[in-house]
XYZ file of C-alpha atoms in Angstrom:
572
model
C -6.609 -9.981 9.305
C -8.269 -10.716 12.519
C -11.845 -9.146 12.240
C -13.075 -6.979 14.839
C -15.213 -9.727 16.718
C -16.211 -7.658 19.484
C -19.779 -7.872 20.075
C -22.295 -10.810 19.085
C -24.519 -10.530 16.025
C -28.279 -10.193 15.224
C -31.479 -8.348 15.145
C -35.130 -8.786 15.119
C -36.701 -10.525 12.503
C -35.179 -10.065 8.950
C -38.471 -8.247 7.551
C -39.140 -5.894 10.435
C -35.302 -5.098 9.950
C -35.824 -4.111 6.393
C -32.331 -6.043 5.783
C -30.027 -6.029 2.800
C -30.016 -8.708 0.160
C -27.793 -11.875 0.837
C -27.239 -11.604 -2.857
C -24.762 -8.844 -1.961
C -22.947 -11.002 0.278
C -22.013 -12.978 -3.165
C -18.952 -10.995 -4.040
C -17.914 -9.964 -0.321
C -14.528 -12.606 -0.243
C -13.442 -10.850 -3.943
C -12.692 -7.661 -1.901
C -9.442 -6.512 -3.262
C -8.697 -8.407 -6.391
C -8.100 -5.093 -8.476
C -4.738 -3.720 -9.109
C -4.124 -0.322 -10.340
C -0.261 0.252 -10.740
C -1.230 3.703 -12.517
C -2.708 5.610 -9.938
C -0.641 8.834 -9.804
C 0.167 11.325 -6.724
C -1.881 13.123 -5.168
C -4.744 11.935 -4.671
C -7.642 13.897 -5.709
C -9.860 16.303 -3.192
C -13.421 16.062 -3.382
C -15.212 19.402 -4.407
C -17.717 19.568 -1.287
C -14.281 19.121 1.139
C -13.621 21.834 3.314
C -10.061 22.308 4.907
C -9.514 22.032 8.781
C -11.607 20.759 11.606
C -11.557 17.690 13.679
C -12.776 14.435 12.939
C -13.964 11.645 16.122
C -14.535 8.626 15.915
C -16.264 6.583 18.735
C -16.055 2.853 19.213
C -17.205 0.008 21.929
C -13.852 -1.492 21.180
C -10.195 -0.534 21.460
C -7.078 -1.654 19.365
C -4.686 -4.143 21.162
C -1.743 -2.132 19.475
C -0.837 0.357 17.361
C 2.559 -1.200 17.224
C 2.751 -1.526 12.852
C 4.361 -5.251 13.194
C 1.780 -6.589 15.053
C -1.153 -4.607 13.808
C -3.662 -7.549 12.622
C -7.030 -6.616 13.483
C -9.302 -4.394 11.105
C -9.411 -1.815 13.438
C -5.621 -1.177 14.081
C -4.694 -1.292 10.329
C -6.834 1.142 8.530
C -5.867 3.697 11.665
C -2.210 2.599 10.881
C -2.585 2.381 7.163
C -5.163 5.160 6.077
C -3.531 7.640 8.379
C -0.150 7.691 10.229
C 1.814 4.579 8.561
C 2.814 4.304 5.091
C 4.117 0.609 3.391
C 5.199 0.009 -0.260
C 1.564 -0.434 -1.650
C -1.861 0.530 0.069
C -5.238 -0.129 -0.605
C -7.455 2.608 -1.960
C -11.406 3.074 -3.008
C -12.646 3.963 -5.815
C -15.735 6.100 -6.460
C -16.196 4.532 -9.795
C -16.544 0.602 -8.858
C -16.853 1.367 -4.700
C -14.473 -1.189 -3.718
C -10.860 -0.812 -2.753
C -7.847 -1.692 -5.339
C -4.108 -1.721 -4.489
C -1.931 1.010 -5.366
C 1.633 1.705 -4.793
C 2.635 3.751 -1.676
C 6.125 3.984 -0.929
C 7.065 2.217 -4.006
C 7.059 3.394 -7.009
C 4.832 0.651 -8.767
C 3.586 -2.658 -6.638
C 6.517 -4.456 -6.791
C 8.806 -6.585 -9.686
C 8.999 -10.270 -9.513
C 11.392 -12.525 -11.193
C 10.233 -15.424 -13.304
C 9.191 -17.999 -10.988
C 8.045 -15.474 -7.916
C 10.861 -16.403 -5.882
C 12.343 -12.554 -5.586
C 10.754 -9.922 -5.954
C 11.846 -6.006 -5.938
C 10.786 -2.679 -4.765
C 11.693 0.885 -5.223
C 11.096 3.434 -2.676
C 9.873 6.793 -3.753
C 12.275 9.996 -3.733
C 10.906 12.709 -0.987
C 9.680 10.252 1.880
C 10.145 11.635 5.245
C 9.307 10.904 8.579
C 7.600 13.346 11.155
C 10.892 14.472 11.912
C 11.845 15.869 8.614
C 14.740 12.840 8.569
C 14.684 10.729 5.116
C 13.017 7.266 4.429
C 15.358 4.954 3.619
C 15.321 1.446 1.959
C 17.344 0.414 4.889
C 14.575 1.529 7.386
C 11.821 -0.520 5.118
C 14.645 -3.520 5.460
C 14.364 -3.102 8.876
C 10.777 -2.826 9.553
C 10.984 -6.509 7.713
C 13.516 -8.065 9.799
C 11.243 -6.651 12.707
C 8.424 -8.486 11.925
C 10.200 -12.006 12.259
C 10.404 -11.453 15.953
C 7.608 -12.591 16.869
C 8.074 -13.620 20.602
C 9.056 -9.615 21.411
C 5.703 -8.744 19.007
C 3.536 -11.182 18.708
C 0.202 -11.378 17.166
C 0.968 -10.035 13.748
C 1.348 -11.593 10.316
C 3.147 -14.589 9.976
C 3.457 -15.468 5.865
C 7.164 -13.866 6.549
C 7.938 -17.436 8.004
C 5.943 -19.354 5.388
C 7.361 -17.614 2.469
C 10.619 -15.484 2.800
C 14.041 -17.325 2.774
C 14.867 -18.944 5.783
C 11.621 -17.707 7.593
C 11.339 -20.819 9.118
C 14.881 -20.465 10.945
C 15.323 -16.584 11.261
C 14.181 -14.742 14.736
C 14.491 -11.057 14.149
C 16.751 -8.716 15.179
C 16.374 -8.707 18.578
C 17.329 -12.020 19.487
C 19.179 -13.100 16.032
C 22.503 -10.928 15.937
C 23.070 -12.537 12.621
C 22.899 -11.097 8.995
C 19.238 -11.854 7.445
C 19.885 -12.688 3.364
C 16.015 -12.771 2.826
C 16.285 -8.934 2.429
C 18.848 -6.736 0.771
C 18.709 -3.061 -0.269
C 20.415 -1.307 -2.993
C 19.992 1.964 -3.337
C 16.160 2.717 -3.406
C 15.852 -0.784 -3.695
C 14.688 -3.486 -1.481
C 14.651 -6.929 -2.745
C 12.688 -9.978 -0.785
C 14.089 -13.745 -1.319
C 11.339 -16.367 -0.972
C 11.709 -20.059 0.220
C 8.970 -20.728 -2.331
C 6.568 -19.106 -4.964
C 4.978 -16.384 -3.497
C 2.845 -14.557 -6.048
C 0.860 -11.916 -3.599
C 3.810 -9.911 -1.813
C 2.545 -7.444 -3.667
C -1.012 -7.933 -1.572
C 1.279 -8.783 1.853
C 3.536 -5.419 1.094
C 0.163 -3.365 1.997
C 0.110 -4.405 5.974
C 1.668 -2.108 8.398
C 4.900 -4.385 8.745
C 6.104 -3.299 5.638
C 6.412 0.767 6.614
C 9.411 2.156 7.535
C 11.546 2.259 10.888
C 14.765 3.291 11.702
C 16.248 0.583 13.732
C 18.223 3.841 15.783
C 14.594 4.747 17.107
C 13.080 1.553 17.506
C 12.425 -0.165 20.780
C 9.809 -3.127 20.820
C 8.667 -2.283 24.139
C 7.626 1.188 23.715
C 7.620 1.660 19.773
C 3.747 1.202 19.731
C 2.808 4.413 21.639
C 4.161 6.646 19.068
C 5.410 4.904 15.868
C 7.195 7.703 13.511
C 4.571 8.772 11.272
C 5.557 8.478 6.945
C 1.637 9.165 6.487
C -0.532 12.224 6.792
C -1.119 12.731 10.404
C 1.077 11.377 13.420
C 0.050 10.481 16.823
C -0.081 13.693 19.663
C -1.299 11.404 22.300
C -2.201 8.129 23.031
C -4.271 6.430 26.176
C -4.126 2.592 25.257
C -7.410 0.979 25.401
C -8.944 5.048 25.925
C -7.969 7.271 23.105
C -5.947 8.128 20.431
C -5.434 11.658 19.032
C -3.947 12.495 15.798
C -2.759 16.183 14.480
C -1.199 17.252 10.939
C 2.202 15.293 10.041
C 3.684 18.488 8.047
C 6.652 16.286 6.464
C 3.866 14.061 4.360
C 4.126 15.400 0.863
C 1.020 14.654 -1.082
C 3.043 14.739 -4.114
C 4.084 11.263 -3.173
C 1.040 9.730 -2.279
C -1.289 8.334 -4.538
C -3.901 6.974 -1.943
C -4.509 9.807 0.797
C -5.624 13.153 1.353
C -4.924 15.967 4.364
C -7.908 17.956 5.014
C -9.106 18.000 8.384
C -7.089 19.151 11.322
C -6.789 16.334 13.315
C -8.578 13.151 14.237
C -10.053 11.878 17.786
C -10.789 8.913 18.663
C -12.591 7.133 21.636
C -11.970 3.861 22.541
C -14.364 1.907 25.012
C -17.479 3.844 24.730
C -21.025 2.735 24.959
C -22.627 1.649 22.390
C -26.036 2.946 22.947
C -24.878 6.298 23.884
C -22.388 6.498 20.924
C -24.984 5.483 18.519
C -27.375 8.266 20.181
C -24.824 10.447 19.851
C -24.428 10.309 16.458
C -28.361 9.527 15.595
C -29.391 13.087 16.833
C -26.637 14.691 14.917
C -26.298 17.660 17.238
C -23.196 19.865 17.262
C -20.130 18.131 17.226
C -21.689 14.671 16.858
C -22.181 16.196 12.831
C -18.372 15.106 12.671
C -18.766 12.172 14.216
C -18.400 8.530 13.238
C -18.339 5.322 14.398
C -16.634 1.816 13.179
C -19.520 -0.573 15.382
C -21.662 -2.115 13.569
C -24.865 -0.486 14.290
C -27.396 -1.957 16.423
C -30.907 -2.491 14.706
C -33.198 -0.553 16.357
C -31.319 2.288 15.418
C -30.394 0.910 11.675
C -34.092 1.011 11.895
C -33.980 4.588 12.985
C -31.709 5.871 10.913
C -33.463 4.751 7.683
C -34.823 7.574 7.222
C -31.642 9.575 6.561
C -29.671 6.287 4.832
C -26.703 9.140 3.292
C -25.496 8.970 6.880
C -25.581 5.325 7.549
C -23.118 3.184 5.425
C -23.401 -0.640 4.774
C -21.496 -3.232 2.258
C -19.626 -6.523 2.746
C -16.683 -7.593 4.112
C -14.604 -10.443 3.337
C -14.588 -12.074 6.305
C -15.949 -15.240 8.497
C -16.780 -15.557 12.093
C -15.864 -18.516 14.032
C -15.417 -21.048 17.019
C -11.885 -21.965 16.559
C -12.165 -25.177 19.053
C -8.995 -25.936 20.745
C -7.550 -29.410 19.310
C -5.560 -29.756 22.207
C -8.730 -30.462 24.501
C -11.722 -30.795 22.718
C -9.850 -33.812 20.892
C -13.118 -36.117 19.929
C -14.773 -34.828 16.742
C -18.178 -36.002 17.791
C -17.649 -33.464 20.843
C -16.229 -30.994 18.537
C -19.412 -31.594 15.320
C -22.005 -31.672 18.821
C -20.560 -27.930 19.633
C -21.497 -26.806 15.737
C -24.826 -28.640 16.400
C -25.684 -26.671 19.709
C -24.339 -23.286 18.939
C -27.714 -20.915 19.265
C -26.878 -19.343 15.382
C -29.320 -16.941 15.081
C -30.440 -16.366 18.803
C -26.600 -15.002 19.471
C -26.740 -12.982 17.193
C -29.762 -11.366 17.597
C -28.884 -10.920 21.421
C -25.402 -9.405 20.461
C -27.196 -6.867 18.114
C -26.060 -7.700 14.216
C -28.665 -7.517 11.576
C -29.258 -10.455 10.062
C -29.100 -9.885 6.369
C -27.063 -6.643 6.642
C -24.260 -6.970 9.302
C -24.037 -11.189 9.330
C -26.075 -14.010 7.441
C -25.275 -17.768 7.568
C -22.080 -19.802 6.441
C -20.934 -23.091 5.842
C -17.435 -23.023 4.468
C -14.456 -20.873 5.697
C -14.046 -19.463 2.989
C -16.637 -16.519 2.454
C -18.577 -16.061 -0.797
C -16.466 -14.577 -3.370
C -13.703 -15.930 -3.143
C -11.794 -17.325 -6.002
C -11.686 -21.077 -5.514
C -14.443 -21.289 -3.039
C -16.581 -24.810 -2.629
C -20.153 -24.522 -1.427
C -20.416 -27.355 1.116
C -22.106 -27.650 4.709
C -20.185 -30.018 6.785
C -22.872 -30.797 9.346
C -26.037 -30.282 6.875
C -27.389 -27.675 9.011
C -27.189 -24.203 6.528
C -25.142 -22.583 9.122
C -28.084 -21.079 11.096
C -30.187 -24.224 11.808
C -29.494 -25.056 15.565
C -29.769 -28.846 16.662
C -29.741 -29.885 20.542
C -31.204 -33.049 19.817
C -28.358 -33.962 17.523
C -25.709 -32.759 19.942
C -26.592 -34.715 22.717
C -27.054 -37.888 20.390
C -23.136 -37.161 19.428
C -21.837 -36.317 23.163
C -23.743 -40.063 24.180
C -21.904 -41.421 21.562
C -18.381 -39.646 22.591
C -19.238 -40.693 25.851
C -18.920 -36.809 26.925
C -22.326 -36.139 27.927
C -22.342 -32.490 30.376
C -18.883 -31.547 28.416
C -17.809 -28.179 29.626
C -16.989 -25.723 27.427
C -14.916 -22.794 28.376
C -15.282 -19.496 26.331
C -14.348 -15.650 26.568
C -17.052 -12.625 27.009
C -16.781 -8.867 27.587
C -18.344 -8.721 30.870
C -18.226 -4.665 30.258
C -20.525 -4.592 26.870
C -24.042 -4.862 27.134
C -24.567 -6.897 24.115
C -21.520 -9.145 24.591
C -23.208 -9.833 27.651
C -26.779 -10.870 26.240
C -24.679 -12.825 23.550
C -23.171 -14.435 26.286
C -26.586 -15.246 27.954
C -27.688 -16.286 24.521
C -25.115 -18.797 23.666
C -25.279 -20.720 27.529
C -28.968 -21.049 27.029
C -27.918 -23.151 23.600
C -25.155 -25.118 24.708
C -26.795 -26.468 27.882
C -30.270 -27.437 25.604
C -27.537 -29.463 23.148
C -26.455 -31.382 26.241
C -22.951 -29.568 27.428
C -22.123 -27.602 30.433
C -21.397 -24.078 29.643
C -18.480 -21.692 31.479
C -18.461 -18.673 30.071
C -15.315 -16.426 31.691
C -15.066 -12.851 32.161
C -12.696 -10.159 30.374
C -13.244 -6.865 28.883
C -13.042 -5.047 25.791
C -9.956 -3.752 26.730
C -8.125 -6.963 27.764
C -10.550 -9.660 25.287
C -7.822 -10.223 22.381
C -4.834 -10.716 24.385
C -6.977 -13.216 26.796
C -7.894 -14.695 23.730
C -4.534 -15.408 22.816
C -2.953 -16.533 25.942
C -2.495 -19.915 25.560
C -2.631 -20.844 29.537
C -6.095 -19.418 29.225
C -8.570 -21.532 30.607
C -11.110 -21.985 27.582
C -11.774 -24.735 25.186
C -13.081 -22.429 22.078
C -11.903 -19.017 20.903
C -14.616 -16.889 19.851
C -13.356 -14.493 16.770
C -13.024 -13.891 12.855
C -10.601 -13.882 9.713
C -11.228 -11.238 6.885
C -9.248 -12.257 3.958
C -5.669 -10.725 3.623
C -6.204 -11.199 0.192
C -8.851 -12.484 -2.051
C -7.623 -16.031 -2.095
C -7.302 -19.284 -0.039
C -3.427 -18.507 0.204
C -4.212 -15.515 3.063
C -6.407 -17.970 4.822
C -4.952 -21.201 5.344
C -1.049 -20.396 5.930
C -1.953 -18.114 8.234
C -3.911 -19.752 10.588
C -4.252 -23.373 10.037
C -0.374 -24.317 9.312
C 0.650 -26.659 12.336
C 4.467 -24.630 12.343
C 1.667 -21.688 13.805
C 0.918 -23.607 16.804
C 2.751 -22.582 20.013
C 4.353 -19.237 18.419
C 3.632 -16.285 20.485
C 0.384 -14.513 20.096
C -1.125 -17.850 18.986
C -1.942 -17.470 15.678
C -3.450 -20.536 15.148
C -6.324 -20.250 17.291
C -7.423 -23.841 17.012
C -3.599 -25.245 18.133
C -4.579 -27.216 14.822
C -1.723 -29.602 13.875
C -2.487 -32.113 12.017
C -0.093 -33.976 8.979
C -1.930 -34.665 6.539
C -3.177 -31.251 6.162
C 0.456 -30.019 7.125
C 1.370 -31.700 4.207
C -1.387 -30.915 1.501
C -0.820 -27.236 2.459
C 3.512 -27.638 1.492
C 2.111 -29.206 -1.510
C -0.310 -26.673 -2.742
C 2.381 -24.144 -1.898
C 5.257 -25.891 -3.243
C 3.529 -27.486 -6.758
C 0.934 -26.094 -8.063
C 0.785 -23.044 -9.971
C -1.305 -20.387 -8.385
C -4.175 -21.176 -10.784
C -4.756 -24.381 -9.324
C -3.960 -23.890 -6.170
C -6.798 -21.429 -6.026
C -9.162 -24.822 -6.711
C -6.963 -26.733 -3.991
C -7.707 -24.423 -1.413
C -11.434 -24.722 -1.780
C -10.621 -28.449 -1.375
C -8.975 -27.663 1.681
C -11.650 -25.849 2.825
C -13.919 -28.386 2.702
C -11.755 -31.396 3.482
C -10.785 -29.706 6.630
C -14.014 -29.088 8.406
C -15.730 -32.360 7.054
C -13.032 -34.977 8.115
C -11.631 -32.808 11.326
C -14.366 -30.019 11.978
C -11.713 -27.826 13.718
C -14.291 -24.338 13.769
C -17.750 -23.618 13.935
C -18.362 -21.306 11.187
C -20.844 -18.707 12.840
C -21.485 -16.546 10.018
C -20.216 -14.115 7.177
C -20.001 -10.484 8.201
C -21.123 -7.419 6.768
C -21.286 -3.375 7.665
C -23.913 -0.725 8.791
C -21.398 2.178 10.302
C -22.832 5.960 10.738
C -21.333 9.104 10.734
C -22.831 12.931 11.187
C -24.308 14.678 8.446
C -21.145 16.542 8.399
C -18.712 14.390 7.551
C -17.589 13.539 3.889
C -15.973 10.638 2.222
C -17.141 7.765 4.425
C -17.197 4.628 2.240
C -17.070 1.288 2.994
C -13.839 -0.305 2.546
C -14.274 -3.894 1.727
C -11.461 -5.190 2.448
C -11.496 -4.364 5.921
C -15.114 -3.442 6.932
C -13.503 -0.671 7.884
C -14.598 3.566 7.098
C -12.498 4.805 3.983
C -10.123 7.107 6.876
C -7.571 8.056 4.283
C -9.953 9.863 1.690
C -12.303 11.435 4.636
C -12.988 14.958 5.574
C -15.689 17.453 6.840
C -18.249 18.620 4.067
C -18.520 22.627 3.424
């Protein structure tokens, strides 16, 4: 999943910021790894949960669609996910280890592969409806697959479909293929996905958005976003793209049938866009209906600082995810231009500008994988810790390259305050390590699908990855496979083709049992950025979120760094 990426990171110094220990950062990339195929329907209500009421939620950012095939950031998932959307498993938290596992949803149990995880089968639950009171059917979840092969009518989703399900490489959707697809076939309750090769996680992949239901008689691509038929516990009454999104009751959602959420409050509202310092005001002084509020943001740190005092309402953990410079191979094509940008980037002065908390909400990195996960190597490409900024080096490289005063191009949100000082932060570096820095206006609104436009004029793509499972399988396919590169919506953000990584990555999916491939990818990892240096790994990220003293069941889900939304509700 794309992480959220929307402001910069850092705070004050570390002590004054009284910060978490990195030691918990240790375990952030294992976010996930438990299964429970027991967990029965419903899902239990806490005691202290009263019944009705709204829920808001305010954020500095807003979701680039709420579209379920191309839902791939954080944000537009767990909105999807933990509230309107159902798929065939879900993650859920639990109280007892505070992480999220994965639990069936729509299916009945997370999913039966054959032998050599080449098929595998699903079986939809009896009493799934839509908001409309029509059935679910395995036909519509058939569908919604097919759907999310056409990428060039909705791009920016998740692309293992074309990695891993038969003929994924070939099929277009159903859009612009009129042709039968044999990679999915239903029978009954029954929906059965043929693989090209060994895919051991659908189970994992079978938890995104893509993989709800929609009847192809309702469906149009261009529109299908502002309302997608709700299978979950609340539907959508209105929606303001980029403004606000307001959710009421979905009374067709049987909680008999789902193991993961629960349906106490009334509705939900949230605000997209806002400012952060009066959002976080908002809910610091806890007044009125700002006791039911709640924010996503990262919190900046004078008031994590502020809000220490009352720590039940501010809620931190990890995240399995990285932050990076994904440098554009098609123009920055010298890697002594592209190891001098690593050397220059301002580390920890961006992200104390852009308002993380070093130690809490981001702390160094090295590799791309983050710590945790299975597999990982612990190397540092340019010897440097990941937070130990070098000008003098960088200009000794861009002599060498011959590329002295190289401009680089990057993306800001010229509407957010700390984006802005981020911004400031970053130019200051890059022109001490001998470039020429251009940084070029969007907004939070607009940022993503800049970011993603290929005929944008930038040289480096500022964003994140949080694991779509906890291995090197959901990190590599998905963004550094050189059949990504030129596929709407730009999914590889580097445009990083190169063959003899092309080719390790067919063999690690093609040969190796998943035990050791889960040591290959680590290889990968570090092979990658130490012979080719394609991103500048700008940190692992972490949570500090707050909410109202009012409002119940806020955890931190892991594998998103996301609020727990499907268990939440307002306290008695």
């Amino acid at each position: 999943m794309m992480t959220l990426a929307a402001c910069g990171g850092g705070s004050s110094d570390t002590g004054s910021d009284e910060p978490g220990d990195d030691a918990t950062f240790q375990e952030g990339g294992n976010a996930g790894a438990f299964k429970d195929e027991s967990r029965e329907a419903p899902a239990p209500v806490p005691d202290d949960a009263a019944e009705g009421g709204t829920l808001t939620v305010m954020t500095a950012v807003a979701p680039s669609t709420l579209d379920p095939t191309q839902a791939y950031y954080t944000d537009s998932t767990a909105i999807l996910s933990d509230l309107v959307t159902r798929s065939l498993t879900q993650y859920a938290y639990n109280e007892e280890t505070n992480d999220m596992q994965l639990i069936p949803d729509m299916a009945t149990d997370l999913g039966r592969p054959n032998e050599d995880n080449t098929e595998w089968t699903f079986t939809l639950r009896d009493g799934l409806k839509y908001e409309d009171g029509t059935d679910v059917t395995a036909e519509d979840v058939a569908y919604a697959i097919k759907r999310s092969f056409a990428i060039a009518e909705l791009p920016d989703g998740p692309t293992y479909q074309t990695t891993f399900f038969l003929d994924g490489d070939k099929y277009k959707g159903p859009f612009s293929d009129k042709g039968e697809y044999a990679g999915v076939t239903t029978d009954g309750n029954d929906i059965t996905i043929k693989m090209r090769r060994p895919f051991s996680d659908m189970d994992y992949y079978a938890s995104f958005p893509a993989f709800t239901a929609i009847p192809e008689a309702k469906d149009n691509p261009e529109t299908y976003g502002q309302h997608p038929l709700a299978t979950g516990p609340y539907k959508f009454a209105d929606y303001k793209a980029g403004s606000s999104l307001t959710l009421v009751k979905n009374d067709q959602w049987d909680p008999n049938t789902d193991p993961g959420r629960i349906q106490m409050v009334d509705g939900w509202d949230f605000k997209f866009a806002q400012d952060t310092a009066k959002l976080e005001n908002v809910i610091i002084n806890d007044n009125g209906s700002a006791q039911t509020t709640l924010t996503y943001d990262n919190v900046s740190a004078a008031s994590y600082r502020q809000i220490q005092a009352e720590k039940e309402r501010l809620v931190t953990g990890t995240q399995p995810c990285t932050f990076m410079w994904y440098i554009d191979m098609t123009k920055v094509k010298d890697i002594k231009v592209r190891q001098a940008i690593g050397y220059a980037y301002p580390y920890e002065d961006a992200w104390k500008a852009g308002g993380d908390i070093v130690g809490v909400t981001r702390v160094p990195g090295t590799s791309i994988l983050p710590p945790g996960t299975a597999g990982r190597k612990e190397y540092d490409a340019l010897g440097i810790g990941g937070v130990n900024t070098d000008p003098e080096k960088s200009k000794e490289l861009l002599k060498e390259a011959g590329a002295e005063g190289y401009e680089i191009k990057f993306l800001f949100s010229s509407d957010d305050e700390q984006a802005v000082a981020a911004k400031d932060a970053i130019v200051k570096g890059l022109e001490a390590g001998g470039f020429k820095a251009t940084p070029i206006a969007s907004t939070v609104e607009t940022i993503r699908t800049d970011r993603t436009d290929y005929n944008s004029p930038i040289n480096v793509r500022s964003s994140g990855w949080c694991s779509d499972w906890p291995s090197g399988g959901s990190w590599f396919p998905a963004q550094w496979s050189g059949d990504l590169v030129g596929l709407e919506g730009m999914p590889n953000p580097a445009n990083f083709k190169e063959k003899k990584f092309d080719d390790e990555q067919n063999r690690i999916l093609d040969e190796l049992s998943p035990e050791d491939a889960t040591k290959a990818w680590g290889d990968f990892d570090q092979s990658m950025e130490e012979e080719v240096y394609p991103a500048v790994v700008t940190g692992y990220g972490g949570v500090a979120m707050i909410h109202g003293s009012k409002v119940g069941g806020m955890a931190n889900d892991n594998v998103r760094g996301m609020p727990t939304f499907s268990r939440m509700y307002i306290t008695q």
